[in-house]
Amino acid sequence: MLDGKVALVTGGTRGIGLATARALAEAGATVVLTGRDEAKAKEAAAAAGAASGLSLDVTDAKAVSTLVRGVAKEHGKLDIVVANAGIMEDALLGMIREELVDTTLSTNVAGTLHTVQAAARAMMRKKTGAIVVLASIVGEYGSAGQTVYAASKAAVANIARSAAKELGRSGIRVNAVAPGVIDTDLTSGLTEDAKAENIGKTPLARLGTPEDVANAIRFLVSDDASFITGQVLGIDGGLVL
Ligand code: NAD
């Protein structure tokens, strides 16, 4: 399905990013994954069947640009980029600290933006490419105690919608996935009651797995999705927030 394609996945050391790197590699792509910690990135790359694991902090625009250019140069091209790196910290309105605003927006919004910009630059030459960014169901509907995170993910969805409009004529597709509650380290802080409440509101009556999201991303970056761009695809078991 992805034979001969070169793919980059940010935040690929665990959770959805790791599952995505594995799914793309299993589909035949040459995958480079990144993580903040180089040793963890190398370990994850070996576990996922990826070609390499590199260290990258997506908040650093220059580092993102240099890394993406380097990957495209080393492999001769870059076909697929998944801007997955992200953080989530809950805080009720009255408890939101400036530091939380800064770290969330610089990682989720600016980090995604840096990745999409660098990907577009690398893909522009060949006039083909597919980018997927990680939005969230809470970015679409909002969530009590998650105002900052929800705002950041609404921004991510609109990075996809806007970039898709700009890059379509260059042959580059940009889509977002909006997962519901996926069982990863990010959501490990949820109490059993909170998990049960979410499952109760989910027609498919379970939490999502990283593979549920990875499989949808693999579809979106494949040629099977060749006429799909600017979309925000819910992967949430039908969850209604
Ligand atoms: P996770 O915490 O398991 O993994 C996140 C990854 O991003 C980690 O590898 C982490 O090291 C990396 N990362 C964080 N900050 C970074 C930075 N500054 N530079 C580089 N890498 C950085 O989370 P996950 O559940 O796998 O989530 C992956 C993405 O999916 C995130 O963007 C998250 O917001 C989004 N998402 C997750 C869920 C969910 O329920 N798990 C739901 C909706 C959206």
Coordinates of N, CA and C and ligand atoms in Angstrom, one line a residue, residues 10-17 34-36 56-59 83-88 107-108 134-137 149 153 177-187, ligand 1:
T10 N 6.2 12.5 13.9 CA 6.7 13.2 15.1 C 6.1 12.6 16.3
G11 N 6.8 12.7 17.4 CA 6.3 12.1 18.7 C 6.0 10.7 18.5
G12 N 6.9 10.0 17.9 CA 6.6 8.5 17.6 C 7.1 7.5 18.6
T13 N 7.5 8.0 19.8 CA 8.1 7.1 20.8 C 7.1 6.2 21.5
R14 N 5.8 6.6 21.5 CA 4.8 5.8 22.2 C 3.4 6.2 21.7
G15 N 2.4 5.5 22.2 CA 1.0 5.8 21.9 C 0.7 5.8 20.4
I16 N -0.1 6.8 20.0 CA -0.6 6.9 18.7 C 0.6 7.1 17.6
G17 N 1.6 7.8 18.0 CA 2.7 8.0 17.1 C 3.5 6.7 16.8
T34 N 10.4 10.5 15.2 CA 11.1 11.4 16.1 C 10.5 11.4 17.5
G35 N 11.4 11.7 18.5 CA 11.0 11.8 19.9 C 11.9 12.9 20.5
R36 N 11.5 13.3 21.7 CA 12.3 14.4 22.3 C 13.6 13.8 22.8
L56 N 13.9 15.3 18.3 CA 13.4 16.5 17.8 C 12.4 17.1 18.9
D57 N 12.5 18.4 19.2 CA 11.5 19.1 19.9 C 10.8 20.0 18.9
V58 N 9.5 19.7 18.8 CA 8.7 20.4 17.7 C 8.5 21.8 18.0
T59 N 8.8 22.3 19.2 CA 8.6 23.7 19.5 C 9.7 24.5 18.9
A83 N 2.1 14.9 11.8 CA 2.4 15.8 12.9 C 1.7 15.4 14.1
N84 N 2.2 14.4 14.8 CA 1.5 13.8 15.9 C 1.9 14.3 17.3
A85 N 3.1 14.9 17.5 CA 3.6 15.3 18.8 C 2.6 16.2 19.4
G86 N 2.2 16.0 20.7 CA 1.3 16.9 21.4 C 1.3 16.6 22.9
I87 N 0.7 17.5 23.6 CA 0.6 17.3 25.1 C -0.8 17.7 25.5
M88 N -1.2 17.2 26.7 CA -2.5 17.5 27.2 C -2.4 17.6 28.7
T107 N 3.6 23.7 21.9 CA 3.8 22.3 21.4 C 2.7 22.0 20.4
N108 N 1.4 22.1 20.8 CA 0.3 21.6 19.9 C 0.1 22.5 18.7
L134 N -2.8 15.9 14.2 CA -3.6 15.3 15.2 C -4.4 16.3 15.9
A135 N -5.7 16.4 15.5 CA -6.6 17.3 16.3 C -7.2 16.5 17.4
S136 N -8.5 16.7 17.8 CA -9.1 16.0 18.9 C -10.6 16.3 18.9
I137 N -11.4 15.3 19.4 CA -12.8 15.5 19.5 C -13.1 16.7 20.4
Y149 N -6.3 23.0 26.1 CA -6.1 21.9 25.2 C -7.1 21.9 24.0
K153 N -6.4 22.3 20.0 CA -6.7 21.3 19.0 C -7.7 21.8 17.9
V177 N -6.9 14.1 11.9 CA -7.8 13.1 12.6 C -8.2 13.7 13.9
A178 N -9.4 13.4 14.3 CA -9.8 13.9 15.6 C -10.2 12.7 16.5
P179 N -9.2 12.2 17.2 CA -9.6 11.0 18.0 C -10.5 11.4 19.2
G180 N -11.2 10.4 19.7 CA -12.0 10.5 20.9 C -11.1 10.1 22.0
V181 N -11.5 9.3 23.0 CA -10.6 8.9 24.1 C -9.9 7.6 23.7
I182 N -8.6 7.8 23.5 CA -7.7 6.7 23.1 C -6.9 6.2 24.3
D183 N -6.8 4.9 24.5 CA -6.1 4.4 25.6 C -4.5 4.5 25.4
T184 N -4.0 5.6 25.9 CA -2.5 5.8 25.8 C -2.0 6.5 27.1
D185 N -0.7 6.7 27.2 CA -0.2 7.4 28.4 C -0.8 8.8 28.6
L186 N -1.2 9.4 27.5 CA -1.8 10.8 27.6 C -3.1 10.7 28.4
T187 N -3.9 9.6 28.3 CA -5.2 9.5 29.0 C -5.1 8.6 30.2
Ligands
NAD1 P1 1.4 10.4 24.2 O1 1.6 11.3 25.4 O2 1.4 8.9 24.5 O3 2.5 10.7 23.1 C1 2.8 12.0 22.7 C2 4.1 12.0 22.0 O4 4.4 13.3 21.6 C3 5.2 11.5 22.9 O5 6.1 10.7 22.1 C4 5.9 12.7 23.3 O6 7.2 12.6 23.7 C5 5.7 13.6 22.1 N1 5.9 15.0 22.4 C6 5.3 15.8 23.3 N2 5.8 17.1 23.2 C7 6.8 17.1 22.3 C8 7.6 18.0 21.7 N3 7.7 19.3 22.2 N4 8.5 17.7 20.7 C9 8.5 16.5 20.2 N5 7.7 15.5 20.7 C10 6.8 15.8 21.7 O7 0.0 10.8 23.5 P2 -0.9 10.1 22.5 O8 -2.2 9.8 23.2 O9 -0.2 9.1 21.7 O10 -1.3 11.4 21.6 C11 -0.7 11.6 20.3 C12 -1.4 12.8 19.7 O11 -2.8 12.5 19.6 C13 -1.3 14.1 20.5 O12 -1.2 15.2 19.6 C14 -2.6 14.2 21.2 O13 -3.0 15.4 21.6 C15 -3.5 13.6 20.2 N6 -4.8 13.0 20.8 C16 -4.8 12.0 21.7 C17 -5.9 11.5 22.2 C18 -6.0 10.4 23.2 O14 -7.1 10.1 23.7 N7 -4.9 9.8 23.5 C19 -7.2 12.1 21.8 C20 -7.2 13.1 20.8 C21 -6.0 13.5 20.3

